[in-house]
PDB file of C-alpha atoms in Angstrom:
ATOM      1  CA  MET A   1     110.542   4.327 -79.800  1.00  0.00           C
ATOM      2  CA  LYS A   2     107.910   5.758 -77.523  1.00  0.00           C
ATOM      3  CA  LYS A   3     104.487   4.343 -77.447  1.00  0.00           C
ATOM      4  CA  THR A   4     101.609   6.647 -76.906  1.00  0.00           C
ATOM      5  CA  ILE A   5      98.263   5.544 -75.516  1.00  0.00           C
ATOM      6  CA  SER A   6      95.362   6.708 -77.625  1.00  0.00           C
ATOM      7  CA  SER A   7      92.638   8.683 -75.889  1.00  0.00           C
ATOM      8  CA  ARG A   8      90.155   5.937 -76.661  1.00  0.00           C
ATOM      9  CA  SER A   9      92.267   3.263 -74.993  1.00  0.00           C
ATOM     10  CA  LEU A  10      92.759   5.430 -71.949  1.00  0.00           C
ATOM     11  CA  VAL A  11      89.006   6.134 -71.575  1.00  0.00           C
ATOM     12  CA  ALA A  12      88.260   2.406 -71.973  1.00  0.00           C
ATOM     13  CA  PHE A  13      90.924   1.531 -69.407  1.00  0.00           C
ATOM     14  CA  LEU A  14      89.545   4.118 -66.894  1.00  0.00           C
ATOM     15  CA  VAL A  15      85.996   2.964 -67.324  1.00  0.00           C
ATOM     16  CA  ALA A  16      86.927  -0.720 -66.829  1.00  0.00           C
ATOM     17  CA  SER A  17      89.027   0.224 -63.779  1.00  0.00           C
ATOM     18  CA  MET A  18      86.132   2.103 -62.195  1.00  0.00           C
ATOM     19  CA  ALA A  19      83.723  -0.747 -62.895  1.00  0.00           C
ATOM     20  CA  ILE A  20      86.077  -3.163 -61.120  1.00  0.00           C
ATOM     21  CA  LEU A  21      86.532  -0.925 -58.182  1.00  0.00           C
ATOM     22  CA  ALA A  22      82.783  -0.320 -57.932  1.00  0.00           C
ATOM     23  CA  CYS A  23      82.096  -4.042 -57.817  1.00  0.00           C
ATOM     24  CA  GLN A  24      84.627  -4.403 -55.047  1.00  0.00           C
ATOM     25  CA  PHE A  25      82.838  -1.927 -52.823  1.00  0.00           C
ATOM     26  CA  THR A  26      79.256  -2.825 -53.620  1.00  0.00           C
ATOM     27  CA  VAL A  27      77.570  -4.066 -50.530  1.00  0.00           C
ATOM     28  CA  ILE A  28      74.818  -6.557 -51.245  1.00  0.00           C
ATOM     29  CA  GLN A  29      72.068  -6.257 -48.650  1.00  0.00           C
ATOM     30  CA  PRO A  30      70.420  -9.596 -47.845  1.00  0.00           C
ATOM     31  CA  VAL A  31      66.707  -9.582 -48.524  1.00  0.00           C
ATOM     32  CA  GLU A  32      64.907 -10.583 -45.370  1.00  0.00           C
ATOM     33  CA  ALA A  33      62.044 -12.965 -45.736  1.00  0.00           C
ATOM     34  CA  GLN A  34      58.866 -11.221 -44.926  1.00  0.00           C
ATOM     35  CA  GLU A  35      57.437 -12.457 -41.563  1.00  0.00           C
ATOM     36  CA  LEU A  36      54.446 -14.789 -42.115  1.00  0.00           C
ATOM     37  CA  LYS A  37      51.272 -13.836 -40.324  1.00  0.00           C
ATOM     38  CA  PRO A  38      49.074 -16.713 -39.099  1.00  0.00           C
ATOM     39  CA  CYS A  39      46.021 -17.597 -41.114  1.00  0.00           C
ATOM     40  CA  GLN A  40      42.759 -16.947 -39.416  1.00  0.00           C
ATOM     41  CA  VAL A  41      40.872 -20.254 -38.898  1.00  0.00           C
ATOM     42  CA  THR A  42      37.051 -20.295 -38.801  1.00  0.00           C
ATOM     43  CA  VAL A  43      34.704 -23.243 -38.495  1.00  0.00           C
ATOM     44  CA  VAL A  44      31.822 -22.349 -40.855  1.00  0.00           C
ATOM     45  CA  ILE A  45      29.764 -25.569 -40.256  1.00  0.00           C
ATOM     46  CA  VAL A  46      29.791 -28.869 -38.506  1.00  0.00           C
ATOM     47  CA  GLU A  47      27.480 -31.342 -40.394  1.00  0.00           C
ATOM     48  CA  THR A  48      26.354 -34.694 -39.020  1.00  0.00           C
ATOM     49  CA  ILE A  49      27.255 -37.157 -41.846  1.00  0.00           C
ATOM     50  CA  PHE A  50      26.244 -40.255 -39.939  1.00  0.00           C
ATOM     51  CA  ALA A  51      24.157 -40.796 -36.734  1.00  0.00           C
ATOM     52  CA  GLY A  52      23.732 -44.434 -35.523  1.00  0.00           C
ATOM     53  CA  LYS A  53      23.640 -46.388 -32.278  1.00  0.00           C
ATOM     54  CA  GLU A  54      27.332 -46.718 -31.770  1.00  0.00           C
ATOM     55  CA  CYS A  55      28.648 -43.518 -33.165  1.00  0.00           C
ATOM     56  CA  VAL A  56      27.985 -40.166 -34.708  1.00  0.00           C
ATOM     57  CA  CYS A  57      30.326 -38.794 -37.417  1.00  0.00           C
ATOM     58  CA  PHE A  58      30.817 -35.082 -37.930  1.00  0.00           C
ATOM     59  CA  SER A  59      32.304 -33.189 -40.829  1.00  0.00           C
ATOM     60  CA  PRO A  60      33.628 -29.809 -39.767  1.00  0.00           C
ATOM     61  CA  GLY A  61      34.072 -27.206 -42.523  1.00  0.00           C
ATOM     62  CA  PHE A  62      37.190 -25.101 -41.969  1.00  0.00           C
ATOM     63  CA  GLU A  63      37.822 -21.720 -43.668  1.00  0.00           C
ATOM     64  CA  LEU A  64      41.256 -20.068 -43.627  1.00  0.00           C
ATOM     65  CA  TYR A  65      41.854 -16.459 -44.354  1.00  0.00           C
ATOM     66  CA  ASN A  66      45.392 -15.419 -45.509  1.00  0.00           C
ATOM     67  CA  PRO A  67      46.206 -11.956 -44.138  1.00  0.00           C
ATOM     68  CA  ASN A  68      49.658 -11.912 -45.755  1.00  0.00           C
ATOM     69  CA  ASP A  69      50.609  -9.821 -48.849  1.00  0.00           C
ATOM     70  CA  LYS A  70      51.679 -12.978 -50.601  1.00  0.00           C
ATOM     71  CA  GLY A  71      50.127 -16.361 -51.316  1.00  0.00           C
ATOM     72  CA  VAL A  72      50.810 -19.205 -48.856  1.00  0.00           C
ATOM     73  CA  TYR A  73      50.604 -22.955 -49.019  1.00  0.00           C
ATOM     74  CA  LEU A  74      48.841 -24.838 -46.227  1.00  0.00           C
ATOM     75  CA  SER A  75      50.838 -28.001 -45.766  1.00  0.00           C
ATOM     76  CA  LYS A  76      49.615 -29.454 -42.427  1.00  0.00           C
ATOM     77  CA  PHE A  77      46.485 -28.946 -40.341  1.00  0.00           C
ATOM     78  CA  SER A  78      45.567 -30.651 -37.166  1.00  0.00           C
ATOM     79  CA  TYR A  79      42.521 -30.352 -34.888  1.00  0.00           C
ATOM     80  CA  GLU A  80      41.038 -31.675 -31.599  1.00  0.00           C
ATOM     81  CA  LEU A  81      37.524 -31.109 -30.458  1.00  0.00           C
ATOM     82  CA  ASP A  82      35.987 -30.267 -27.099  1.00  0.00           C
ATOM     83  CA  VAL A  83      32.179 -30.211 -26.748  1.00  0.00           C
ATOM     84  CA  GLY A  84      30.962 -29.303 -23.313  1.00  0.00           C
ATOM     85  CA  ASP A  85      32.516 -31.876 -20.947  1.00  0.00           C
ATOM     86  CA  TYR A  86      33.755 -34.105 -23.740  1.00  0.00           C
ATOM     87  CA  TYR A  87      37.133 -34.294 -25.427  1.00  0.00           C
ATOM     88  CA  PHE A  88      37.493 -35.924 -28.884  1.00  0.00           C
ATOM     89  CA  SER A  89      40.922 -36.477 -30.217  1.00  0.00           C
ATOM     90  CA  GLY A  90      41.044 -35.203 -33.813  1.00  0.00           C
ATOM     91  CA  GLN A  91      43.597 -35.764 -36.496  1.00  0.00           C
ATOM     92  CA  GLN A  92      46.392 -34.272 -38.439  1.00  0.00           C
ATOM     93  CA  ILE A  93      45.540 -33.730 -42.057  1.00  0.00           C
ATOM     94  CA  PRO A  94      48.243 -33.504 -44.690  1.00  0.00           C
ATOM     95  CA  VAL A  95      46.936 -30.974 -47.113  1.00  0.00           C
ATOM     96  CA  SER A  96      48.259 -29.101 -50.088  1.00  0.00           C
ATOM     97  CA  LEU A  97      46.135 -26.021 -50.329  1.00  0.00           C
ATOM     98  CA  TYR A  98      47.153 -22.662 -51.909  1.00  0.00           C
ATOM     99  CA  ILE A  99      45.623 -19.574 -50.275  1.00  0.00           C
ATOM    100  CA  PRO A 100      45.959 -16.379 -52.348  1.00  0.00           C
ATOM    101  CA  PRO A 101      47.038 -13.132 -50.539  1.00  0.00           C
ATOM    102  CA  LYS A 102      44.076 -11.465 -48.636  1.00  0.00           C
ATOM    103  CA  LYS A 103      41.722 -14.393 -49.735  1.00  0.00           C
ATOM    104  CA  LYS A 104      40.018 -17.360 -48.199  1.00  0.00           C
ATOM    105  CA  ALA A 105      40.196 -21.063 -48.829  1.00  0.00           C
ATOM    106  CA  SER A 106      38.270 -23.927 -47.251  1.00  0.00           C
ATOM    107  CA  PHE A 107      38.263 -27.691 -46.766  1.00  0.00           C
ATOM    108  CA  VAL A 108      36.461 -30.277 -44.669  1.00  0.00           C
ATOM    109  CA  GLY A 109      37.469 -32.899 -42.097  1.00  0.00           C
ATOM    110  CA  ALA A 110      35.790 -35.819 -40.432  1.00  0.00           C
ATOM    111  CA  LEU A 111      35.531 -36.824 -36.764  1.00  0.00           C
ATOM    112  CA  PRO A 112      33.700 -39.780 -35.090  1.00  0.00           C
ATOM    113  CA  ALA A 113      32.121 -39.620 -31.628  1.00  0.00           C
ATOM    114  CA  SER A 114      31.109 -42.749 -29.739  1.00  0.00           C
ATOM    115  CA  TRP A 115      28.870 -42.888 -26.723  1.00  0.00           C
ATOM    116  CA  ALA A 116      31.220 -45.459 -25.160  1.00  0.00           C
ATOM    117  CA  GLY A 117      34.178 -43.197 -25.505  1.00  0.00           C
ATOM    118  CA  MET A 118      32.154 -40.266 -24.173  1.00  0.00           C
ATOM    119  CA  SER A 119      30.975 -42.292 -21.189  1.00  0.00           C
ATOM    120  CA  LEU A 120      34.535 -43.505 -20.397  1.00  0.00           C
ATOM    121  CA  TRP A 121      35.820 -39.959 -20.653  1.00  0.00           C
ATOM    122  CA  LEU A 122      33.211 -38.831 -17.973  1.00  0.00           C
ATOM    123  CA  MET A 123      34.180 -41.763 -15.789  1.00  0.00           C
ATOM    124  CA  GLN A 124      37.818 -40.562 -15.884  1.00  0.00           C
ATOM    125  CA  ILE A 125      37.283 -36.856 -15.361  1.00  0.00           C
ATOM    126  CA  LYS A 126      34.247 -37.060 -12.947  1.00  0.00           C
ATOM    127  CA  GLY A 127      34.926 -40.346 -11.229  1.00  0.00           C
ATOM    128  CA  ILE A 128      31.453 -41.680 -12.006  1.00  0.00           C
ATOM    129  CA  SER A 129      30.200 -45.139 -13.041  1.00  0.00           C
ATOM    130  CA  MET A 130      29.798 -46.243 -16.655  1.00  0.00           C
ATOM    131  CA  ALA A 131      25.946 -46.267 -16.118  1.00  0.00           C
ATOM    132  CA  GLN A 132      26.084 -42.638 -14.846  1.00  0.00           C
ATOM    133  CA  GLY A 133      28.346 -41.674 -17.712  1.00  0.00           C
ATOM    134  CA  MET A 134      25.874 -43.179 -20.272  1.00  0.00           C
ATOM    135  CA  ALA A 135      22.991 -41.284 -18.718  1.00  0.00           C
ATOM    136  CA  GLU A 136      24.919 -38.008 -18.981  1.00  0.00           C
ATOM    137  CA  VAL A 137      25.696 -38.673 -22.656  1.00  0.00           C
ATOM    138  CA  VAL A 138      22.039 -39.072 -23.634  1.00  0.00           C
ATOM    139  CA  PRO A 139      21.029 -35.377 -23.969  1.00  0.00           C
ATOM    140  CA  LEU A 140      23.868 -34.490 -26.262  1.00  0.00           C
ATOM    141  CA  TRP A 141      23.616 -37.825 -28.208  1.00  0.00           C
ATOM    142  CA  LYS A 142      19.903 -37.155 -28.718  1.00  0.00           C
ATOM    143  CA  VAL A 143      20.449 -33.635 -30.108  1.00  0.00           C
ATOM    144  CA  TRP A 144      23.098 -34.956 -32.439  1.00  0.00           C
ATOM    145  CA  GLY A 145      20.599 -37.355 -33.944  1.00  0.00           C
ATOM    146  CA  GLY A 146      22.150 -40.554 -32.530  1.00  0.00           C
ATOM    147  CA  LYS A 147      19.994 -43.578 -31.886  1.00  0.00           C
ATOM    148  CA  LEU A 148      19.267 -44.894 -28.357  1.00  0.00           C
ATOM    149  CA  PHE A 149      22.291 -47.092 -27.664  1.00  0.00           C
ATOM    150  CA  ASN A 150      21.060 -48.898 -24.552  1.00  0.00           C
ATOM    151  CA  PRO A 151      17.370 -49.952 -24.021  1.00  0.00           C
ATOM    152  CA  LYS A 152      17.793 -49.597 -20.251  1.00  0.00           C
ATOM    153  CA  LEU A 153      18.085 -45.816 -20.858  1.00  0.00           C
ATOM    154  CA  LYS A 154      14.629 -45.486 -22.586  1.00  0.00           C
ATOM    155  CA  GLU A 155      13.219 -43.486 -19.700  1.00  0.00           C
ATOM    156  CA  VAL A 156      16.312 -41.185 -19.465  1.00  0.00           C
ATOM    157  CA  TRP A 157      16.037 -40.771 -23.220  1.00  0.00           C
ATOM    158  CA  GLY A 158      12.419 -39.722 -23.085  1.00  0.00           C
ATOM    159  CA  LYS A 159      13.052 -37.130 -20.384  1.00  0.00           C
ATOM    160  CA  ALA A 160      16.340 -35.706 -21.905  1.00  0.00           C
ATOM    161  CA  LYS A 161      16.311 -32.106 -22.759  1.00  0.00           C
ATOM    162  CA  ALA A 162      18.347 -31.134 -25.799  1.00  0.00           C
ATOM    163  CA  GLN A 163      21.586 -29.277 -25.160  1.00  0.00           C
ATOM    164  CA  SER A 164      23.894 -27.867 -27.721  1.00  0.00           C
ATOM    165  CA  PRO A 165      27.231 -26.758 -26.236  1.00  0.00           C
ATOM    166  CA  GLU A 166      29.793 -25.127 -28.550  1.00  0.00           C
ATOM    167  CA  PHE A 167      32.214 -27.233 -30.632  1.00  0.00           C
ATOM    168  CA  ILE A 168      35.608 -25.890 -29.809  1.00  0.00           C
ATOM    169  CA  PHE A 169      38.414 -26.896 -32.188  1.00  0.00           C
ATOM    170  CA  THR A 170      42.086 -26.390 -31.265  1.00  0.00           C
ATOM    171  CA  GLY A 171      45.096 -27.314 -33.324  1.00  0.00           C
ATOM    172  CA  GLU A 172      47.865 -26.116 -35.450  1.00  0.00           C
ATOM    173  CA  CYS A 173      48.216 -25.035 -39.079  1.00  0.00           C
ATOM    174  CA  GLU A 174      51.454 -25.003 -40.979  1.00  0.00           C
ATOM    175  CA  ILE A 175      51.900 -22.511 -43.855  1.00  0.00           C
ATOM    176  CA  SER A 176      54.846 -21.755 -46.178  1.00  0.00           C
ATOM    177  CA  SER A 177      55.803 -19.168 -48.614  1.00  0.00           C
ATOM    178  CA  ASP A 178      59.174 -18.289 -50.378  1.00  0.00           C
ATOM    179  CA  GLY A 179      61.012 -21.205 -48.562  1.00  0.00           C
ATOM    180  CA  VAL A 180      59.754 -20.001 -45.154  1.00  0.00           C
ATOM    181  CA  THR A 181      57.573 -22.421 -43.145  1.00  0.00           C
ATOM    182  CA  LYS A 182      55.821 -21.617 -39.899  1.00  0.00           C
ATOM    183  CA  ALA A 183      53.345 -23.418 -37.724  1.00  0.00           C
ATOM    184  CA  PHE A 184      50.635 -21.494 -35.797  1.00  0.00           C
ATOM    185  CA  PRO A 185      48.236 -22.567 -33.118  1.00  0.00           C
ATOM    186  CA  TYR A 186      44.575 -21.708 -33.526  1.00  0.00           C
ATOM    187  CA  LYS A 187      41.280 -21.979 -31.709  1.00  0.00           C
ATOM    188  CA  ALA A 188      37.862 -21.784 -33.369  1.00  0.00           C
ATOM    189  CA  ALA A 189      34.253 -22.393 -32.182  1.00  0.00           C
ATOM    190  CA  TRP A 190      30.967 -23.376 -33.755  1.00  0.00           C
ATOM    191  CA  THR A 191      27.504 -23.642 -32.225  1.00  0.00           C
ATOM    192  CA  MET A 192      24.704 -25.895 -33.508  1.00  0.00           C
TER     193      MET A 192
END
């Protein structure tokens, strides 16, 4: 007894065979993660939040622009500050900030400056005495709204001319999107 294959069964068999063969030869192209562009960091303001005898505390306002075609998350942000001859160590801020594509986001930080630290810094980099360092700190300390920290400097304080050098922030910001994380250095300036 001969068995015949119906035309429907033959068509179904051929379609299934072709589908299996097509799956075997399909090359799946890996989707490359789009390269992340660095966010542009701007310092929009530096406010004095406290000015006393021993220290002056600043609050820098940072604004980040996301030039990418997709949203990114800012996960880490660090900064250090140079003002004229002075260096102030900053901090690393663990943040969790979403920045939409082609949009801006902002946040604030805080940074203390002490006349003693500034004077010691000058002693180290210029090789001068503590008294000379304190006298050199006075003009900047005065413009920042700090109080006279040593009565022996009253005459220097009275003659001091205000000076406002740029606040130069340098650091690194870390962004992530779609499982890709990258850290980028930045430099931004602000003038009083």
